[in-house]
Every structure is written in C-alpha cells, then in structure tokens.
Amino acid sequence: QSVLTQPPSVSAAPGQKVTISCSGSNSDIGDNYVSWYQQVPGTAPKLLIYDNSKRPSGIPDRFSGSKSGTSATLGITGLQPGDEADYYCGTWDSILSAGVFGAGTKVTVL
Amino acid sequence: EVQLMESGGDLVQPGGSLRLSCVASGFTFGTSAMSWVRQGPGKGLEWVSGIISSGARTYYADSVKGRFSISRDNSKNTLYLQMNSLRAEDTAVYYCAKDRTTVTFDFWGQGTLVTVSS
C-alpha cells in the first residue's frame, strides 16, 4: 500500500487537459518537495517535475506541477497520444527517513 | 551524456543473496547522491534505498531494512546493492537512479531483473 494516494486512472480526448492528484501527509508532502515521473510501460521512468513545479530542460510547458499543504497536482494540457503512460508522484518522508511514491495513475488519451 | 548501467540481476532461490551493481558515467559520480528504486511485476515504483555522495549516510525502506545494504565506490563510479535473505516479494526490476535532490531522480538506468523463486 503506497503512502501517497493517486487516482488509478484518468482520461481525456486529444487536446484536452487532465489533472492528477497526489495526497499525502504532514511528514511527506507537507514537509518536502514533490517530484513527478512519467513511465511508458517497459521503459525507465522519466523526471517530469521537480521541486513541486519546476520542469527539467526538455520537458514541454504542457506539463505543470503545484503543491498546496499535503497535496500536489500534475497538470497536462494539450493532451497528445504520446502522453499515454503511467505517472507517479514521489517525495521524502521526514519521519520514516525514506522515499515514498504514489501507486501511479494511468493516463489514457481517448 | 549521463549513463547508468545496472547489472547483477538473476534468478535466485528464497533466502538467497545477490549483489547488484550500477556503473555511472557522464557526470561527477562522487558528488551525487544515488538511490535504488524497484518495480514489481505489474506494480508501481517503490523506493528501496539511498546513499549520500560520500557514502557516509544510507537510508532504507522498511521492507528491506536489515536485509539489503547500499554502498558505493567513488573511485570506480559504481553503486552497489547487496541483497540478502531474499523473498518472493523482492522480485522486481531494480533501477539505479541519480538523485538531483532528495527523491528527485533526474537520471535512471535501464533496470536489472531480480527474480526470487524456487
């Protein structure tokens, strides 16, 4: 059972927007930065967002992140077929002194 | 170009041991924290263990504490994961990842498969 809670799946038509929530607690999201990863099945994860809302070079601005209190959100606008993947949130738990991930959200482009 | 190349994955019996290695290139390994993250078949990502750049501090998930040991050899640009008392639930692809900051992994290896089965 994952420490961080994500919806199992979200879907939308091409060009539309989806948001993925990530809910935690005071000791993880509430006390640390959140990062987001995209994983196409069969491949290694890729960093999409770090420090809650920053994008690494090469990540399009269609991807955005935010954090409020003990929750974080990933937004994807202008949805494309290539965005179909699993998305994970991750952070540090200050009490466990361990990294934690959400269970992942599958994005489907209708 | 940053590259992380894991090796050492294998089929091992329950109770057995295995050592994974991850050779890094394309960045200053000796100044980077590193981690191991695993993914069981059909499952999500699970952080396993992390180590700071000097190797002086290590961290473990409760699920592997006391059984796994992370270490590094900065002279060889290599990260290790010694896995003992392996269980069926340890079956997973194990990824080596470079820490940009705490639990922010900006580069990942391709993964190595560990299967624990009799």
Tab-separated table of C-alpha atoms in Angstrom:
chain	number	residue	atom	x	y	z
A	1	GLN	CA	0.000	0.000	0.000
A	2	SER	CA	1.503	3.307	-1.145
A	3	VAL	CA	1.994	6.192	1.255
A	4	LEU	CA	0.856	8.738	-1.333
A	5	THR	CA	-2.623	8.479	-2.834
A	6	GLN	CA	-3.208	8.894	-6.562
A	7	PRO	CA	-6.264	8.096	-8.702
A	8	PRO	CA	-5.772	4.826	-10.597
A	9	SER	CA	-6.643	6.342	-13.943
A	10	VAL	CA	-7.661	9.499	-15.766
A	11	SER	CA	-8.609	10.012	-19.389
A	12	ALA	CA	-9.428	12.757	-21.857
A	13	ALA	CA	-9.596	13.424	-25.559
A	14	PRO	CA	-6.632	14.733	-27.539
A	15	GLY	CA	-6.073	18.429	-26.941
A	16	GLN	CA	-7.873	18.396	-23.617
A	17	LYS	CA	-6.448	18.759	-20.114
A	18	VAL	CA	-6.052	16.249	-17.313
A	19	THR	CA	-5.014	16.694	-13.720
A	20	ILE	CA	-3.603	14.054	-11.418
A	21	SER	CA	-3.776	14.487	-7.668
A	22	CYS	CA	-1.311	13.176	-5.117
A	23	SER	CA	-2.365	13.222	-1.489
A	24	GLY	CA	-0.055	12.699	1.449
A	25	SER	CA	0.541	13.861	4.995
A	26	ASN	CA	2.397	16.460	7.040
A	27	SER	CA	5.527	14.327	7.186
A	28	ASP	CA	5.861	13.720	3.452
A	29	ILE	CA	4.273	16.171	1.004
A	30	GLY	CA	3.626	18.681	3.773
A	31	ASP	CA	7.308	18.830	4.671
A	32	ASN	CA	9.170	18.171	1.415
A	33	TYR	CA	9.295	18.903	-2.288
A	34	VAL	CA	7.311	16.731	-4.690
A	35	SER	CA	8.510	15.299	-7.982
A	36	TRP	CA	6.560	13.673	-10.811
A	37	TYR	CA	7.610	10.917	-13.210
A	38	GLN	CA	6.279	9.602	-16.498
A	39	GLN	CA	6.728	5.934	-17.318
A	40	VAL	CA	5.852	4.333	-20.608
A	41	PRO	CA	5.411	0.584	-19.927
A	42	GLY	CA	8.624	-1.344	-20.476
A	43	THR	CA	10.855	1.697	-20.075
A	44	ALA	CA	12.509	3.514	-17.195
A	45	PRO	CA	10.686	6.415	-15.539
A	46	LYS	CA	11.442	9.961	-16.674
A	47	LEU	CA	11.508	13.045	-14.459
A	48	LEU	CA	8.759	15.488	-15.440
A	49	ILE	CA	8.510	17.890	-12.498
A	50	TYR	CA	10.769	18.536	-9.516
A	51	ASP	CA	10.634	20.875	-6.526
A	52	ASN	CA	6.824	20.883	-6.833
A	53	SER	CA	6.616	22.900	-10.032
A	54	LYS	CA	9.928	23.063	-11.897
A	55	ARG	CA	10.478	21.383	-15.244
A	56	PRO	CA	13.801	19.841	-16.293
A	57	SER	CA	15.152	21.037	-19.617
A	58	GLY	CA	13.393	19.353	-22.494
A	59	ILE	CA	10.073	18.900	-20.721
A	60	PRO	CA	7.383	20.905	-22.531
A	61	ASP	CA	5.382	23.527	-20.663
A	62	ARG	CA	2.242	21.450	-21.284
A	63	PHE	CA	3.297	19.717	-18.058
A	64	SER	CA	2.879	21.662	-14.828
A	65	GLY	CA	3.008	20.933	-11.132
A	66	SER	CA	1.714	22.538	-7.981
A	67	LYS	CA	1.547	21.831	-4.286
A	68	SER	CA	-0.727	23.006	-1.505
A	69	GLY	CA	-0.409	21.740	2.033
A	70	THR	CA	-0.307	17.953	1.949
A	71	SER	CA	-1.410	17.559	-1.674
A	72	ALA	CA	0.208	18.019	-5.056
A	73	THR	CA	-1.167	18.119	-8.571
A	74	LEU	CA	0.226	17.361	-12.012
A	75	GLY	CA	-1.460	19.003	-14.955
A	76	ILE	CA	-1.143	18.035	-18.602
A	77	THR	CA	-2.633	20.361	-21.210
A	78	GLY	CA	-2.970	19.826	-24.937
A	79	LEU	CA	-3.108	16.079	-24.395
A	80	GLN	CA	-1.318	14.043	-27.061
A	81	PRO	CA	-1.364	10.301	-27.852
A	82	GLY	CA	2.266	10.147	-26.771
A	83	ASP	CA	1.237	11.228	-23.265
A	84	GLU	CA	-0.338	7.822	-22.643
A	85	ALA	CA	1.728	6.470	-19.778
A	86	ASP	CA	1.786	5.885	-16.047
A	87	TYR	CA	2.505	8.908	-13.870
A	88	TYR	CA	3.947	8.764	-10.361
A	89	CYS	CA	4.401	11.337	-7.637
A	90	GLY	CA	7.255	10.998	-5.183
A	91	THR	CA	8.686	12.726	-2.161
A	92	TRP	CA	10.603	12.157	1.089
A	93	ASP	CA	9.013	11.180	4.369
A	94	SER	CA	10.697	13.077	7.190
A	95	ILE	CA	9.516	10.654	9.880
A	96	LEU	CA	10.304	7.427	8.020
A	97	SER	CA	13.520	8.923	6.595
A	98	ALA	CA	12.605	7.155	3.398
A	99	GLY	CA	11.463	7.941	-0.094
A	100	VAL	CA	7.802	7.373	-0.931
A	101	PHE	CA	5.864	7.121	-4.185
A	102	GLY	CA	2.233	7.117	-5.135
A	103	ALA	CA	0.752	3.963	-6.678
A	104	GLY	CA	0.663	5.602	-10.078
A	105	THR	CA	-2.009	6.972	-12.393
A	106	LYS	CA	-2.608	5.645	-15.876
A	107	VAL	CA	-3.377	8.369	-18.391
A	108	THR	CA	-5.452	7.325	-21.395
A	109	VAL	CA	-5.925	9.520	-24.435
A	110	LEU	CA	-9.374	8.725	-25.808
B	1	GLU	CA	25.708	12.025	-21.747
B	2	VAL	CA	24.670	10.586	-18.402
B	3	GLN	CA	24.553	6.803	-18.372
B	4	LEU	CA	23.660	4.385	-15.612
B	5	MET	CA	24.176	0.712	-16.326
B	6	GLU	CA	22.841	-1.841	-13.854
B	7	SER	CA	23.903	-5.475	-13.736
B	8	GLY	CA	23.704	-8.466	-11.449
B	9	GLY	CA	20.039	-9.338	-11.722
B	10	ASP	CA	19.324	-13.068	-11.759
B	11	LEU	CA	17.034	-15.873	-10.677
B	12	VAL	CA	17.712	-16.720	-7.041
B	13	GLN	CA	16.053	-19.014	-4.521
B	14	PRO	CA	14.232	-17.660	-1.464
B	15	GLY	CA	16.707	-16.984	1.301
B	16	GLY	CA	19.494	-16.418	-1.193
B	17	SER	CA	21.711	-13.407	-1.840
B	18	LEU	CA	22.541	-11.218	-4.795
B	19	ARG	CA	24.637	-8.113	-5.402
B	20	LEU	CA	23.562	-5.529	-7.926
B	21	SER	CA	25.955	-3.034	-9.475
B	22	CYS	CA	25.390	0.240	-11.279
B	23	VAL	CA	28.204	1.842	-13.258
B	24	ALA	CA	27.790	5.561	-13.814
B	25	SER	CA	29.266	7.842	-16.446
B	26	GLY	CA	28.730	11.299	-17.892
B	27	PHE	CA	28.545	13.164	-14.571
B	28	THR	CA	30.549	13.647	-11.395
B	29	PHE	CA	29.521	10.486	-9.580
B	30	GLY	CA	31.437	11.324	-6.418
B	31	THR	CA	29.328	14.417	-5.733
B	32	SER	CA	25.924	12.856	-6.436
B	33	ALA	CA	23.572	11.065	-4.063
B	34	MET	CA	22.226	7.847	-5.556
B	35	SER	CA	19.290	5.538	-4.983
B	36	TRP	CA	17.794	2.192	-5.888
B	37	VAL	CA	14.130	2.052	-6.906
B	38	ARG	CA	12.314	-1.157	-7.764
B	39	GLN	CA	9.172	-2.118	-9.620
B	40	GLY	CA	7.484	-5.448	-9.090
B	41	PRO	CA	5.692	-7.137	-11.998
B	42	GLY	CA	2.624	-5.083	-12.833
B	43	LYS	CA	3.221	-2.838	-9.844
B	44	GLY	CA	4.239	0.742	-9.164
B	45	LEU	CA	7.554	2.263	-8.194
B	46	GLU	CA	8.989	1.532	-4.760
B	47	TRP	CA	11.947	3.441	-3.338
B	48	VAL	CA	14.372	0.907	-1.859
B	49	SER	CA	17.478	2.669	-0.607
B	50	GLY	CA	19.562	5.823	-0.918
B	51	ILE	CA	23.132	6.893	-0.183
B	52	ILE	CA	24.715	10.324	0.023
B	53	SER	CA	27.656	11.296	-2.151
B	54	SER	CA	30.357	10.394	0.382
B	55	GLY	CA	28.680	7.122	1.347
B	56	ALA	CA	28.629	8.196	4.991
B	57	ARG	CA	24.855	8.041	5.300
B	58	THR	CA	22.449	5.449	3.969
B	59	TYR	CA	18.683	5.095	4.030
B	60	TYR	CA	16.369	2.111	3.582
B	61	ALA	CA	12.720	1.309	3.088
B	62	ASP	CA	11.248	-0.638	5.999
B	63	SER	CA	10.571	-3.537	3.627
B	64	VAL	CA	14.312	-4.148	3.093
B	65	LYS	CA	15.888	-2.783	6.276
B	66	GLY	CA	18.248	-5.314	7.824
B	67	ARG	CA	18.387	-7.408	4.637
B	68	PHE	CA	19.725	-5.014	1.989
B	69	SER	CA	22.848	-2.870	2.104
B	70	ILE	CA	23.675	0.009	-0.226
B	71	SER	CA	27.240	1.115	-0.837
B	72	ARG	CA	29.367	2.914	-3.395
B	73	ASP	CA	32.915	3.068	-4.703
B	74	ASN	CA	33.504	6.591	-5.954
B	75	SER	CA	36.879	5.590	-7.410
B	76	LYS	CA	35.051	3.155	-9.695
B	77	ASN	CA	31.933	5.281	-10.304
B	78	THR	CA	29.900	2.327	-9.094
B	79	LEU	CA	26.861	1.919	-6.858
B	80	TYR	CA	26.001	-1.406	-5.224
B	81	LEU	CA	23.054	-3.076	-3.587
B	82	GLN	CA	23.780	-6.175	-1.545
B	83	MET	CA	20.566	-8.148	-1.103
B	84	ASN	CA	20.387	-10.929	1.483
B	85	SER	CA	17.574	-13.148	2.770
B	86	LEU	CA	15.688	-12.593	-0.450
B	87	ARG	CA	11.954	-13.168	-0.537
B	88	ALA	CA	9.458	-13.750	-3.334
B	89	GLU	CA	8.149	-10.219	-2.821
B	90	ASP	CA	11.584	-8.828	-3.696
B	91	THR	CA	11.018	-9.947	-7.290
B	92	ALA	CA	11.225	-6.778	-9.353
B	93	VAL	CA	13.123	-4.722	-11.855
B	94	TYR	CA	15.707	-2.759	-9.890
B	95	TYR	CA	16.614	0.687	-11.171
B	96	CYS	CA	19.645	2.711	-10.244
B	97	ALA	CA	18.844	6.425	-10.142
B	98	LYS	CA	20.826	9.626	-9.737
B	99	ASP	CA	19.453	11.977	-7.108
B	100	ARG	CA	19.150	15.589	-8.214
B	101	THR	CA	17.858	16.337	-4.733
B	102	THR	CA	16.103	14.170	-2.167
B	103	VAL	CA	13.820	11.748	-4.024
B	104	THR	CA	14.214	13.710	-7.245
B	105	PHE	CA	15.703	11.275	-9.705
B	106	ASP	CA	16.871	13.033	-12.853
B	107	PHE	CA	18.512	10.042	-14.487
B	108	TRP	CA	17.646	6.357	-14.402
B	109	GLY	CA	19.303	3.185	-15.597
B	110	GLN	CA	17.518	0.667	-17.792
B	111	GLY	CA	16.931	-1.679	-14.856
B	112	THR	CA	18.003	-5.205	-13.959
B	113	LEU	CA	15.555	-8.015	-13.213
B	114	VAL	CA	15.715	-9.902	-9.941
B	115	THR	CA	13.517	-12.981	-9.676
B	116	VAL	CA	13.191	-14.781	-6.359
B	117	SER	CA	11.672	-18.189	-6.853
B	118	SER	CA	12.289	-21.844	-6.082
